[in-house]
Structures are given as structure tokens and as C-alpha cells.
């Protein structure tokens, strides 16, 4: 009977490109497990059947977690029981030469587009998902497969498609991987996602906007909030990293317990240790009484460390120990103090680059990066600018007892077209200044400051140009193979890809 079912699965996979099922199965010892079984037909560029790939994974933990989340948070939208699966197999880190028919259709490509080595993964994946992709890659190398995660893929026409993706390693030498992709568009249509969720949900009341980029952040925050996992919030200055941290705390089981914050960049280096861990009386000159630190203040609650990249290198081992052992000692003390703290951290610095420069410990980085969330810069969600502008105008007009109910069309156009290097914080300050200058019902903004001909900061320094030229030279000498170039440069492949994105290097430059 099982053999007949397997033959039937292979026939259906050959006809449709794939078949995916989930359900309870029984092991030889009689124990049950929730099995995720995927059978995919592998075809060559001419569409001829080459063979099959079949993966059966124990998803019992995920199934139990999903059921718990469904019960505790009715609004959390998870994958349907019978997903639409499309498979991708590749023989190189960043190239995708083999794609089945279902995924080709999903992405809007044809088999002719695979000629010449296939598609490039970076062209299919938005850059804001680089951290999640890197985490999945590392998980695959350690365990052979990664936990499914949500992201978007870019179609040939530029439209983004929401998907659930899981990858597994087929071979290590030569390296070969396979990815299974679930199309989430039908799920979103059936469940009728409210476009105003990010603005109307009281947990995200401070995060104004309806863009897809912002919705990704709120969905990730809602997913991790019920857990005790450490969250690393990445993003440029002014993108609302602290707002994300506060939203996670509000949605967590610790919502009624302390939320303690510390800006690591605002505390002098010599005082940071005592701020974090406190000190005993007589620990140093001037320590006239005992002081408790932020870890103790946050006991049983949440501790948010902003600008965690500014923690001195010599203090990082003590922070790592406190996180791993859930205990610490006050400065000048000998008693070990147990703690129960959920840690959220944020930074606008490139911690991967800092690790390469020996400025940030790799073990602390991976301890913090259990669940990374990247807040998008304002230039990547310009559709939110009108909503934000109206929100800040209303806010500051009320504070200043002004009646401003109109933003001129030319002003709104200028706001949308500006790149906002300071992100939402810069926009808020600009609107506040505009409200101060306004004397009537119409917002009077100093548009000369945000015109395209205004003085702009130089985006690429001389040092960056030298770095860009050197990387291009090594890539050309390596035949355009990123893995080879990374080895020659003494970098990890993912680190080199991140630097290439930062410097705007693409294959067309080779």
C-alpha cells in the first residue's frame, strides 16, 4: 500500500511538477510525528524529466508551536495545511540553474531565461532579506536544512511575491542545495489581509504606514513576540528600531513587567559596565552606596540595548556570559545574581564588518542574532511618506495650538521625492519645523532644504571607491565567481555579498 502511494506521488509530481503533503505519521517505535513530505520532479532546460527529489521532515515542534500561536494570537496568519510548493535546485551559492515549472510560472520566467547558467539569487531576493537568508544558510550548513521562514521573491516584472521558503543541503562537495517555496498569495487573498493592520493594530500604534516593507516588520515582530527569543533589530538611524522593540514587548507575555532601555552609545565607556550590572558599595572611588544595574531592573521583564554595536570589546564577554548563564555579578561584588530577562538589541552598525575588524565578538553576535529584524529606510517605503507627513502635521499642530488641515500638492511631492537620509526622525523634525513656520491653515514647509539641487552628503568616500575597485578587480580575476573571490579576499561569501550590495557592485559591472 505504501509502495502504491509512493508511485502515485511520483506520477503526480511528474505531471504537476511537485506534490506536497503534511499530516501525522507513525514511526517504527509506534510514536507519532507531524510529517512534511515534498516530492519534486527535476527537469532539464528542455523540460525532460531527470529524476525526483523527496524530503520528509519532522515538523512536530513547528506544528505544536503554530497551534499555540493560533490559539494565543488569532490575528497571526500562518501557512495553510496543503501548500502550493515549487522547488529550486542549484549547484552554486548564488546561482539558480534548475527551477521547476511551477516556480518559473510564479516568478514570471521561462526556461530560456535559465540559459547561460541560470538566474542569480540576489536578483530574485530583495536585499532587506539578506540577514534572514544568511541565517538560513548557516542553519543549513549546521543541520542540513533550515526552519521555514517568510520572505518575498521578485518576479521578472518587478512585482514582489510573498512566499514561505525552506532550504536543504543536497551535497557539500561540490556544494548543492535545494529550496522549497510556498506561494502565500492565495493565503493572503482568502484570509483578507487588512491593508490598515499596521496602523490600526494598537500594538503597532506608533508605527505609522501601510507599505509592504513596514508590514513585513510588523509580521516578523508579531511572530517572535510570544517567545523569549533574543531579537536583533538592524537598520539605519531614524528607522524606528526602538518602536519595534516596544511593540514586541507589548505583545509578549512580559507585557505587564518592566521594559528597561539603555542606549549603549550615550554612556561613557568607563561607566557602561556599572550601568548594565550595577556595583557594590566601595567598588571604586565615589561608590558610596550600592546601585543596581539595568539587568536587575529588567528582571522578569524585557531589556532593550540600543546601539549594541558600541559596547566596548572588553565588556562583551561579560554581556555574553550574562546572556548564556542568566546570571551576573555586580561590579566589585562576589555574589552571583540570577536573572530572567528577555533581551532585545538594536544597532545601525554593520556587525558583520565589525567582526571582521575584530571590534565585535562573533560568539556574542550569533547569541544576539537569534531572530534578526531589519527596519526599512524611508526611501524604500515612499508610499508611507504622505501618511507620516499628515500624522506629524496633526501631532505638532495640536501641540502648538495651530489649525493646519492642508498640505499643498507641491509640498507633498517634494516630501515623497526626497531621499531622507535621516529617515523618519528627519521627516518628523522637518514637519515640526514646518509647523512652526506656518501661520495659516496650509503647511508652509522650507522646501529649499529638500530640493534635488540642495547640498547632499557625498555617498561614496574615496576609501569606499578604492575598496570597490579592488573588489571588482578580484571578481574579474576570479571569473565572476563570488565564492572564489571571497576566498582570495579572506572573507566569507555572505560578507562579500553584503559588501557588494553596499558598494553597488553587480554582475553587469564585471
CSV table of C-alpha atoms in Angstrom, one decimal:
chain,number,residue,atom,x,y,z
A,1,UNK,CA,0.0,0.0,0.0
A,2,UNK,CA,2.8,2.4,0.9
A,3,UNK,CA,4.6,1.5,-2.4
A,4,UNK,CA,1.5,2.2,-4.3
A,5,UNK,CA,1.1,5.6,-2.6
A,6,UNK,CA,4.7,6.4,-3.4
A,7,UNK,CA,4.2,5.5,-7.1
A,8,UNK,CA,1.1,7.7,-7.1
A,9,UNK,CA,3.1,10.6,-5.6
A,10,UNK,CA,5.8,10.3,-8.2
A,11,UNK,CA,3.3,10.2,-11.0
A,12,UNK,CA,1.5,13.3,-9.6
A,13,UNK,CA,4.9,15.1,-9.1
A,14,UNK,CA,5.9,14.3,-12.7
A,15,UNK,CA,2.6,15.6,-14.0
A,16,UNK,CA,2.3,18.7,-11.9
A,17,UNK,CA,6.0,19.4,-11.1
A,18,UNK,CA,5.6,18.7,-7.4
A,19,UNK,CA,3.4,17.3,-4.6
A,20,UNK,CA,3.5,18.4,-1.0
A,21,UNK,CA,1.5,17.0,2.0
A,22,UNK,CA,1.5,17.3,5.7
A,23,UNK,CA,0.0,15.1,8.3
A,24,UNK,CA,0.6,12.7,11.2
A,25,UNK,CA,2.7,9.6,10.5
A,26,UNK,CA,3.9,6.8,12.8
A,27,UNK,CA,7.5,5.8,13.4
A,28,UNK,CA,8.7,2.2,13.7
A,29,UNK,CA,8.6,2.5,17.5
A,30,UNK,CA,4.9,3.5,17.4
A,31,UNK,CA,5.4,7.2,18.2
A,32,UNK,CA,3.6,9.8,16.1
A,33,UNK,CA,5.2,12.8,14.4
A,34,UNK,CA,3.9,15.6,12.1
A,35,UNK,CA,5.5,14.9,8.8
A,36,UNK,CA,6.1,17.4,6.0
A,37,UNK,CA,6.6,15.4,2.8
A,38,UNK,CA,7.6,17.0,-0.5
A,39,UNK,CA,8.2,15.2,-3.8
A,40,UNK,CA,9.6,17.4,-6.7
A,41,UNK,CA,10.2,16.5,-10.3
A,42,UNK,CA,13.6,17.7,-11.6
A,43,UNK,CA,13.7,18.6,-15.2
A,44,UNK,CA,16.4,19.8,-17.6
A,45,UNK,CA,16.3,23.0,-19.6
A,46,UNK,CA,14.3,21.3,-22.3
A,47,UNK,CA,11.7,20.1,-19.8
A,48,UNK,CA,12.7,16.4,-19.8
A,49,UNK,CA,12.3,14.5,-16.6
A,50,UNK,CA,15.7,13.8,-14.9
A,51,UNK,CA,14.5,12.3,-11.6
A,52,UNK,CA,12.9,13.2,-8.3
A,53,UNK,CA,13.8,14.8,-5.1
A,54,UNK,CA,11.9,13.9,-1.9
A,55,UNK,CA,12.3,15.4,1.5
A,56,UNK,CA,10.4,14.2,4.6
A,57,UNK,CA,10.9,16.4,7.7
A,58,UNK,CA,9.7,16.1,11.3
A,59,UNK,CA,7.7,19.3,11.8
A,60,UNK,CA,6.1,18.3,15.1
A,61,UNK,CA,7.7,21.2,17.0
A,62,UNK,CA,6.6,23.7,14.4
A,63,UNK,CA,3.1,22.2,14.3
A,64,UNK,CA,2.8,22.5,18.0
A,65,UNK,CA,4.2,26.0,18.0
A,66,UNK,CA,1.8,27.0,15.2
A,67,UNK,CA,-1.2,25.6,17.1
A,68,UNK,CA,-0.1,27.5,20.2
A,69,UNK,CA,0.3,30.7,18.3
A,70,UNK,CA,-3.1,30.2,16.5
A,71,UNK,CA,-4.8,29.9,19.9
A,72,UNK,CA,-3.0,32.8,21.6
A,73,UNK,CA,-3.0,35.3,18.7
A,74,UNK,CA,-6.0,34.8,16.4
A,75,UNK,CA,-4.6,37.5,14.1
A,76,UNK,CA,-1.4,35.7,13.3
A,77,UNK,CA,-1.7,34.3,9.8
A,78,UNK,CA,0.1,31.0,9.2
A,79,UNK,CA,0.5,28.7,6.3
A,80,UNK,CA,-2.4,26.5,5.1
A,81,UNK,CA,-2.2,22.8,5.7
A,82,UNK,CA,-1.9,22.0,2.0
A,83,UNK,CA,0.5,24.5,0.5
A,84,UNK,CA,1.4,25.3,-3.1
A,85,UNK,CA,5.0,24.1,-3.4
A,86,UNK,CA,7.6,24.9,-6.0
A,87,UNK,CA,11.2,23.6,-6.0
A,88,UNK,CA,14.5,25.1,-6.8
A,89,UNK,CA,17.9,23.3,-7.0
A,90,UNK,CA,21.3,24.9,-7.6
A,91,UNK,CA,24.9,23.8,-7.9
A,92,UNK,CA,26.4,27.1,-6.8
A,93,UNK,CA,25.9,29.5,-3.8
A,94,UNK,CA,24.3,32.4,-5.7
A,95,UNK,CA,23.1,30.8,-9.0
A,96,UNK,CA,19.8,29.0,-9.6
A,97,UNK,CA,20.2,27.0,-12.8
A,98,UNK,CA,17.4,24.5,-12.1
A,99,UNK,CA,13.9,25.6,-11.5
A,100,UNK,CA,10.7,23.6,-11.9
A,101,UNK,CA,7.7,24.7,-13.9
A,102,UNK,CA,5.6,25.9,-11.0
A,103,UNK,CA,8.2,28.2,-9.7
A,104,UNK,CA,9.1,29.5,-13.1
A,105,UNK,CA,5.4,30.5,-13.6
A,106,UNK,CA,5.3,32.0,-10.1
A,107,UNK,CA,8.3,34.2,-10.9
A,108,UNK,CA,7.3,35.0,-14.5
A,109,UNK,CA,10.4,33.4,-16.1
A,110,UNK,CA,10.7,30.8,-18.8
A,111,UNK,CA,13.3,28.0,-19.4
A,112,UNK,CA,15.0,30.3,-21.9
A,113,UNK,CA,15.9,32.6,-19.0
A,114,UNK,CA,17.9,29.8,-17.4
A,115,UNK,CA,20.3,29.6,-20.4
A,116,UNK,CA,23.8,30.7,-19.6
A,117,UNK,CA,24.0,29.4,-16.1
A,118,UNK,CA,20.6,30.2,-14.7
A,119,UNK,CA,19.2,33.1,-12.6
A,120,UNK,CA,21.1,34.9,-9.8
A,121,UNK,CA,19.7,34.6,-6.3
A,122,UNK,CA,20.4,38.2,-5.4
A,123,UNK,CA,18.2,39.3,-8.4
A,124,UNK,CA,15.3,37.2,-7.0
A,125,UNK,CA,15.6,38.2,-3.4
A,126,UNK,CA,15.1,41.7,-2.0
A,127,UNK,CA,18.2,43.0,-0.2
A,128,UNK,CA,16.3,43.5,3.1
A,129,UNK,CA,16.0,39.7,3.4
A,130,UNK,CA,19.8,39.2,3.3
A,131,UNK,CA,20.1,38.7,7.0
A,132,UNK,CA,17.4,36.0,7.1
A,133,UNK,CA,18.9,34.3,4.0
A,134,UNK,CA,22.3,34.3,5.7
A,135,UNK,CA,20.8,32.8,8.9
A,136,UNK,CA,19.1,30.1,6.8
A,137,UNK,CA,22.3,29.3,5.0
A,138,UNK,CA,24.2,28.9,8.3
A,139,UNK,CA,21.4,26.7,9.7
A,140,UNK,CA,21.6,24.5,6.6
A,141,UNK,CA,25.4,24.1,7.0
A,142,UNK,CA,24.9,23.1,10.6
A,143,UNK,CA,21.8,20.9,10.5
A,144,UNK,CA,21.3,20.0,6.8
A,145,UNK,CA,18.1,22.0,6.5
A,146,UNK,CA,16.7,25.3,7.7
A,147,UNK,CA,13.4,26.2,9.5
A,148,UNK,CA,10.9,27.6,7.0
A,149,UNK,CA,10.7,31.4,7.0
A,150,UNK,CA,8.6,34.0,5.3
A,151,UNK,CA,10.0,36.4,2.8
A,152,UNK,CA,9.4,37.8,-0.7
A,153,UNK,CA,10.7,37.0,-4.1
A,154,UNK,CA,11.0,39.4,-7.0
A,155,UNK,CA,9.2,38.4,-10.2
A,156,UNK,CA,10.7,39.2,-13.7
A,157,UNK,CA,8.2,42.1,-14.0
A,158,UNK,CA,9.5,43.6,-10.6
A,159,UNK,CA,6.4,42.6,-8.6
A,160,UNK,CA,7.1,41.1,-5.2
A,161,UNK,CA,5.5,37.7,-4.2
A,162,UNK,CA,5.1,36.6,-0.6
A,163,UNK,CA,6.4,33.1,0.0
A,164,UNK,CA,7.4,30.6,2.7
A,165,UNK,CA,10.7,29.1,1.9
A,166,UNK,CA,12.8,26.2,3.3
A,167,UNK,CA,16.2,25.1,2.1
A,168,UNK,CA,18.2,21.9,2.5
A,169,UNK,CA,21.7,20.8,1.6
A,170,UNK,CA,21.9,18.0,-1.0
A,171,UNK,CA,25.7,17.9,-1.3
A,172,UNK,CA,28.6,19.6,0.4
A,173,UNK,CA,31.3,18.9,-2.2
A,174,UNK,CA,30.5,20.1,-4.7
A,175,UNK,CA,28.1,22.3,-2.8
A,176,UNK,CA,24.5,21.7,-3.9
A,177,UNK,CA,21.3,23.0,-2.3
A,178,UNK,CA,17.6,22.7,-2.8
A,179,UNK,CA,14.8,25.1,-1.8
A,180,UNK,CA,11.1,24.5,-1.4
A,181,UNK,CA,8.9,27.6,-1.9
A,182,UNK,CA,5.3,28.0,-0.9
A,183,UNK,CA,3.2,30.7,-2.6
A,184,UNK,CA,1.4,32.7,0.1
A,185,UNK,CA,-0.6,35.0,-2.3
A,186,UNK,CA,-3.7,32.8,-2.2
A,187,UNK,CA,-3.5,32.5,1.6
A,188,UNK,CA,-3.5,36.3,1.9
A,189,UNK,CA,-6.4,36.6,-0.5
A,190,UNK,CA,-8.5,34.0,1.3
A,191,UNK,CA,-7.8,35.5,4.8
A,192,UNK,CA,-8.5,39.0,3.5
A,193,UNK,CA,-5.5,40.9,4.9
A,194,UNK,CA,-6.5,44.4,6.1
A,195,UNK,CA,-4.2,46.9,4.5
A,196,UNK,CA,-4.6,49.1,7.6
A,197,UNK,CA,-3.5,46.5,10.1
A,198,UNK,CA,-0.1,48.2,10.8
A,199,UNK,CA,-1.8,51.5,11.5
A,200,UNK,CA,-4.9,50.3,13.3
A,201,UNK,CA,-3.4,47.5,15.5
A,202,UNK,CA,-2.8,49.1,18.9
A,203,UNK,CA,0.4,47.1,19.3
A,204,UNK,CA,1.9,49.0,16.4
A,205,UNK,CA,0.1,52.3,17.0
A,206,UNK,CA,3.4,54.2,17.0
A,207,UNK,CA,4.5,52.7,13.7
A,208,UNK,CA,2.6,54.7,11.1
A,209,UNK,CA,2.3,53.4,7.5
A,210,UNK,CA,0.7,50.7,5.3
A,211,UNK,CA,3.6,49.8,3.0
A,212,UNK,CA,4.6,46.2,2.3
A,213,UNK,CA,8.1,46.9,3.8
A,214,UNK,CA,6.6,48.0,7.1
A,215,UNK,CA,4.1,45.2,7.1
A,216,UNK,CA,7.0,42.7,6.9
A,217,UNK,CA,8.5,44.2,10.0
A,218,UNK,CA,5.2,44.1,12.0
A,219,UNK,CA,4.6,40.5,10.9
A,220,UNK,CA,8.0,39.4,12.0
A,221,UNK,CA,7.6,41.2,15.3
A,222,UNK,CA,4.2,39.5,15.9
A,223,UNK,CA,5.7,36.1,15.1
A,224,UNK,CA,8.6,36.4,17.6
A,225,UNK,CA,6.9,38.4,20.3
A,226,UNK,CA,5.2,35.4,22.1
A,227,UNK,CA,8.5,33.7,22.5
A,228,UNK,CA,11.5,34.5,24.8
A,229,UNK,CA,13.9,34.6,21.8
A,230,UNK,CA,16.6,37.3,21.6
A,231,UNK,CA,15.9,39.7,18.8
A,232,UNK,CA,18.5,41.8,17.0
A,233,UNK,CA,16.9,44.8,15.3
A,234,UNK,CA,19.0,46.2,12.4
A,235,UNK,CA,18.5,49.3,10.5
A,236,UNK,CA,19.7,52.8,9.7
A,237,UNK,CA,19.4,55.6,12.2
A,238,UNK,CA,15.9,57.0,12.5
A,239,UNK,CA,14.0,54.0,11.2
A,240,UNK,CA,12.1,53.2,14.4
A,241,UNK,CA,14.1,50.3,15.9
A,242,UNK,CA,13.0,51.2,19.4
A,243,UNK,CA,9.4,51.3,18.3
A,244,UNK,CA,9.8,47.8,17.1
A,245,UNK,CA,11.3,46.7,20.4
A,246,UNK,CA,8.4,48.3,22.3
A,247,UNK,CA,5.8,46.6,20.1
A,248,UNK,CA,7.5,43.2,20.7
A,249,UNK,CA,7.4,43.8,24.5
A,250,UNK,CA,3.7,44.9,24.3
A,251,UNK,CA,2.8,41.7,22.5
A,252,UNK,CA,4.9,39.4,24.7
A,253,UNK,CA,3.8,37.5,27.9
A,254,UNK,CA,6.0,40.0,29.8
A,255,UNK,CA,3.9,43.0,28.7
A,256,UNK,CA,2.9,43.9,32.3
A,257,UNK,CA,6.5,43.6,33.5
A,258,UNK,CA,9.3,46.2,33.3
A,259,UNK,CA,10.6,47.4,29.9
A,260,UNK,CA,14.1,48.8,30.6
A,261,UNK,CA,16.1,50.6,27.9
A,262,UNK,CA,19.8,51.6,27.7
A,263,UNK,CA,21.5,53.5,24.8
A,264,UNK,CA,25.0,52.0,24.9
A,265,UNK,CA,26.3,54.9,22.7
A,266,UNK,CA,25.1,57.5,25.2
A,267,UNK,CA,27.0,56.1,28.2
A,268,UNK,CA,30.8,56.8,28.6
A,269,UNK,CA,32.8,53.6,28.1
A,270,UNK,CA,34.0,53.5,31.7
A,271,UNK,CA,30.5,53.7,33.1
A,272,UNK,CA,28.8,51.3,30.8
A,273,UNK,CA,29.6,48.2,32.9
A,274,UNK,CA,28.2,49.7,36.1
A,275,UNK,CA,25.1,50.8,34.2
A,276,UNK,CA,24.5,47.3,32.9
A,277,UNK,CA,25.4,45.3,36.0
A,278,UNK,CA,25.4,47.8,38.9
A,279,UNK,CA,28.0,48.0,41.6
A,280,UNK,CA,28.6,47.3,45.3
A,281,UNK,CA,29.4,50.0,47.9
A,282,UNK,CA,33.2,50.7,47.8
A,283,UNK,CA,33.7,49.1,44.4
A,284,UNK,CA,35.5,52.3,43.3
A,285,UNK,CA,36.1,55.8,44.5
A,286,UNK,CA,32.8,57.6,44.8
A,287,UNK,CA,30.7,54.4,45.1
A,288,UNK,CA,29.2,55.4,48.4
A,289,UNK,CA,26.2,53.1,48.2
A,290,UNK,CA,25.0,50.0,46.3
A,291,UNK,CA,23.5,50.5,42.8
A,292,UNK,CA,21.5,48.0,40.8
A,293,UNK,CA,22.1,47.9,37.0
A,294,UNK,CA,19.7,47.6,34.1
A,295,UNK,CA,19.8,43.8,34.1
A,296,UNK,CA,18.4,43.7,37.6
A,297,UNK,CA,15.9,46.5,36.8
A,298,UNK,CA,14.6,44.3,33.9
A,299,UNK,CA,14.4,41.1,35.9
A,300,UNK,CA,11.3,39.1,34.7
A,301,UNK,CA,10.8,41.8,32.1
A,302,UNK,CA,12.5,43.0,28.9
A,303,UNK,CA,15.8,44.7,28.5
A,304,UNK,CA,16.4,46.8,25.3
A,305,UNK,CA,20.0,47.6,24.5
A,306,UNK,CA,20.1,50.3,21.8
A,307,UNK,CA,23.3,50.8,19.8
A,308,UNK,CA,24.6,47.5,21.0
A,309,UNK,CA,27.5,47.8,18.4
A,310,UNK,CA,29.0,50.5,20.7
A,311,UNK,CA,29.7,48.1,23.6
A,312,UNK,CA,33.4,48.0,24.2
A,313,UNK,CA,35.2,44.8,23.2
A,314,UNK,CA,36.5,44.2,26.7
A,315,UNK,CA,32.9,44.3,28.1
A,316,UNK,CA,31.4,42.0,25.5
A,317,UNK,CA,32.5,38.7,27.3
A,318,UNK,CA,30.6,39.7,30.5
A,319,UNK,CA,27.5,40.5,28.5
A,320,UNK,CA,27.7,37.2,26.7
A,321,UNK,CA,28.2,35.3,30.0
A,322,UNK,CA,25.1,37.0,31.5
A,323,UNK,CA,23.0,36.0,28.4
A,324,UNK,CA,24.2,32.4,28.4
A,325,UNK,CA,24.2,31.7,32.1
A,326,UNK,CA,21.3,34.0,33.0
A,327,UNK,CA,23.3,35.4,35.9
A,328,UNK,CA,26.0,38.1,36.6
A,329,UNK,CA,28.0,39.7,39.4
A,330,UNK,CA,27.8,43.4,40.3
A,331,UNK,CA,31.0,45.5,39.8
A,332,UNK,CA,33.1,44.9,43.0
A,333,UNK,CA,30.9,42.1,44.1
A,334,UNK,CA,31.3,38.3,44.5
A,335,UNK,CA,27.7,37.1,44.7
A,336,UNK,CA,26.2,35.6,41.6
A,337,UNK,CA,22.8,37.1,40.9
A,338,UNK,CA,20.3,35.0,38.8
A,339,UNK,CA,18.2,36.9,36.3
A,340,UNK,CA,15.2,36.2,34.0
A,341,UNK,CA,15.5,38.8,31.2
A,342,UNK,CA,14.3,38.8,27.6
A,343,UNK,CA,16.9,40.7,25.6
A,344,UNK,CA,16.1,42.9,22.6
A,345,UNK,CA,19.1,44.7,20.9
A,346,UNK,CA,19.4,47.2,18.1
A,347,UNK,CA,22.2,48.8,16.1
A,348,UNK,CA,22.7,50.8,12.9
A,349,UNK,CA,26.2,49.5,12.6
A,350,UNK,CA,27.4,46.6,10.4
A,351,UNK,CA,28.2,44.0,13.0
A,352,UNK,CA,29.5,41.5,10.4
A,353,UNK,CA,32.1,44.0,9.2
A,354,UNK,CA,33.0,44.8,12.9
A,355,UNK,CA,33.6,41.1,13.5
A,356,UNK,CA,36.0,41.1,10.5
A,357,UNK,CA,37.8,44.0,12.0
A,358,UNK,CA,37.9,42.3,15.5
A,359,UNK,CA,35.7,45.0,17.0
A,360,UNK,CA,32.8,42.7,17.9
A,361,UNK,CA,32.9,39.2,19.2
A,362,UNK,CA,31.5,36.6,16.8
A,363,UNK,CA,30.1,34.5,19.7
A,364,UNK,CA,28.2,37.5,21.1
A,365,UNK,CA,26.9,38.4,17.5
A,366,UNK,CA,25.4,34.9,17.0
A,367,UNK,CA,24.0,34.9,20.5
A,368,UNK,CA,22.2,38.2,19.7
A,369,UNK,CA,21.1,37.3,16.2
A,370,UNK,CA,18.7,34.6,17.2
A,371,UNK,CA,15.9,36.4,15.3
A,372,UNK,CA,17.0,39.4,13.2
A,373,UNK,CA,14.6,42.0,12.1
A,374,UNK,CA,15.6,44.8,9.6
A,375,UNK,CA,13.7,48.1,9.7
A,376,UNK,CA,13.5,49.5,6.2
A,377,UNK,CA,14.8,53.0,5.4
A,378,UNK,CA,12.2,55.6,4.4
A,379,UNK,CA,13.5,55.7,0.8
A,380,UNK,CA,12.4,52.1,0.5
A,381,UNK,CA,8.8,52.9,1.5
A,382,UNK,CA,8.0,56.2,-0.1
A,383,UNK,CA,4.3,55.3,-0.1
A,384,UNK,CA,4.3,55.8,3.7
A,385,UNK,CA,5.6,59.4,3.5
A,386,UNK,CA,2.1,61.1,2.9
A,387,UNK,CA,0.7,59.2,5.8
A,388,UNK,CA,3.6,60.1,8.0
A,389,UNK,CA,3.5,63.8,6.9
A,390,UNK,CA,-0.1,64.1,7.8
A,391,UNK,CA,0.4,62.3,11.1
A,392,UNK,CA,3.3,64.6,12.2
A,393,UNK,CA,1.5,67.7,11.0
A,394,UNK,CA,-1.5,66.8,13.1
A,395,UNK,CA,0.6,65.9,16.1
A,396,UNK,CA,2.7,69.2,16.2
A,397,UNK,CA,-0.2,71.4,15.1
A,398,UNK,CA,-2.1,70.2,18.2
A,399,UNK,CA,0.9,70.7,20.4
A,400,UNK,CA,1.3,74.3,19.2
A,401,UNK,CA,-2.4,75.0,19.1
A,402,UNK,CA,-2.3,75.6,15.4
A,403,UNK,CA,-5.1,74.7,12.9
A,404,UNK,CA,-3.3,73.2,9.9
A,405,UNK,CA,-5.5,71.0,7.7
A,406,UNK,CA,-3.9,71.1,4.3
A,407,UNK,CA,-0.5,70.0,2.9
A,408,UNK,CA,0.0,71.6,-0.6
A,409,UNK,CA,0.4,69.2,-3.5
A,410,UNK,CA,3.9,70.6,-4.4
A,411,UNK,CA,5.0,70.2,-0.8
A,412,UNK,CA,3.8,66.6,-0.7
A,413,UNK,CA,5.5,65.8,-4.0
A,414,UNK,CA,8.8,67.3,-2.7
A,415,UNK,CA,8.5,65.2,0.5
A,416,UNK,CA,7.9,62.0,-1.4
A,417,UNK,CA,10.8,62.7,-3.8
A,418,UNK,CA,13.4,63.4,-1.1
A,419,UNK,CA,15.7,60.5,0.0
A,420,UNK,CA,15.5,61.3,3.7
A,421,UNK,CA,19.0,60.1,4.8
A,422,UNK,CA,17.8,60.6,8.5
A,423,UNK,CA,14.7,58.6,7.8
A,424,UNK,CA,11.5,59.0,9.8
A,425,UNK,CA,13.3,61.1,12.5
A,426,UNK,CA,14.5,63.6,9.9
A,427,UNK,CA,11.0,63.7,8.4
A,428,UNK,CA,9.4,64.3,11.8
A,429,UNK,CA,11.9,67.1,12.6
A,430,UNK,CA,11.3,68.7,9.2
A,431,UNK,CA,7.5,68.6,9.7
A,432,UNK,CA,7.8,70.1,13.2
A,433,UNK,CA,9.9,73.0,11.7
A,434,UNK,CA,7.3,73.4,9.0
A,435,UNK,CA,4.5,73.7,11.6
A,436,UNK,CA,6.5,76.4,13.4
A,437,UNK,CA,6.9,78.4,10.2
A,438,UNK,CA,3.2,78.0,9.2
A,439,UNK,CA,0.8,80.8,10.0
A,440,UNK,CA,-2.3,79.7,8.2
A,441,UNK,CA,-4.3,76.5,7.6
A,442,UNK,CA,-1.8,75.3,5.0
A,443,UNK,CA,1.5,73.7,5.9
A,444,UNK,CA,4.4,76.1,4.9
A,445,UNK,CA,7.5,73.9,4.5
A,446,UNK,CA,11.1,75.1,3.8
A,447,UNK,CA,11.2,73.2,0.5
A,448,UNK,CA,14.6,74.6,-0.5
A,449,UNK,CA,16.1,72.2,2.1
A,450,UNK,CA,14.8,69.1,0.3
A,451,UNK,CA,15.1,70.1,-3.4
A,452,UNK,CA,17.2,67.8,-5.6
A,453,UNK,CA,19.7,70.6,-6.1
A,454,UNK,CA,20.2,71.0,-2.3
A,455,UNK,CA,23.6,70.2,-1.0
A,456,UNK,CA,23.8,66.5,-0.5
A,457,UNK,CA,26.2,64.3,1.5
A,458,UNK,CA,28.8,62.5,-0.5
A,459,UNK,CA,27.5,58.9,-0.7
A,460,UNK,CA,30.8,57.3,-1.7
A,461,UNK,CA,34.0,58.2,0.0
A,462,UNK,CA,37.5,57.9,-1.5
A,463,UNK,CA,38.2,54.9,0.7
A,464,UNK,CA,34.9,53.2,-0.5
A,465,UNK,CA,35.9,53.8,-4.1
A,466,UNK,CA,39.3,52.2,-3.6
A,467,UNK,CA,37.5,49.2,-1.9
A,468,UNK,CA,35.0,49.0,-4.8
A,469,UNK,CA,37.7,49.0,-7.4
A,470,UNK,CA,39.7,46.3,-5.6
A,471,UNK,CA,36.7,44.0,-5.2
A,472,UNK,CA,35.8,44.4,-8.9
A,473,UNK,CA,39.4,43.6,-9.8
A,474,UNK,CA,39.4,40.4,-7.8
A,475,UNK,CA,36.0,39.4,-9.1
A,476,UNK,CA,37.1,39.8,-12.7
A,477,UNK,CA,40.3,37.7,-12.0
A,478,UNK,CA,38.0,35.1,-10.4
A,479,UNK,CA,35.8,34.8,-13.4
A,480,UNK,CA,32.9,36.4,-11.6
A,481,UNK,CA,32.6,33.5,-9.1
A,482,UNK,CA,31.8,35.1,-5.7
A,483,UNK,CA,32.9,32.1,-3.7
A,484,UNK,CA,36.4,32.2,-5.3
A,485,UNK,CA,36.7,36.0,-4.9
A,486,UNK,CA,35.7,35.8,-1.3
A,487,UNK,CA,38.4,33.2,-0.6
A,488,UNK,CA,41.0,35.4,-2.2
A,489,UNK,CA,39.9,38.4,-0.2
A,490,UNK,CA,39.8,36.4,3.0
A,491,UNK,CA,36.1,37.0,3.5
A,492,UNK,CA,33.0,34.8,4.0
A,493,UNK,CA,30.9,34.6,0.9
A,494,UNK,CA,27.9,36.2,2.6
A,495,UNK,CA,30.1,39.0,3.9
A,496,UNK,CA,31.4,39.7,0.4
A,497,UNK,CA,27.8,39.7,-1.0
A,498,UNK,CA,26.8,42.2,1.7
A,499,UNK,CA,29.8,44.5,0.9
A,500,UNK,CA,29.0,44.2,-2.9
A,501,UNK,CA,25.4,45.3,-2.2
A,502,UNK,CA,26.6,48.2,-0.1
A,503,UNK,CA,29.0,49.4,-2.8
A,504,UNK,CA,26.5,48.9,-5.6
A,505,UNK,CA,28.5,46.1,-7.3
A,506,UNK,CA,26.5,43.8,-9.6
A,507,UNK,CA,27.5,41.3,-12.3
A,508,UNK,CA,26.9,43.9,-15.1
A,509,UNK,CA,30.0,45.7,-13.7
A,510,UNK,CA,32.2,42.8,-14.4
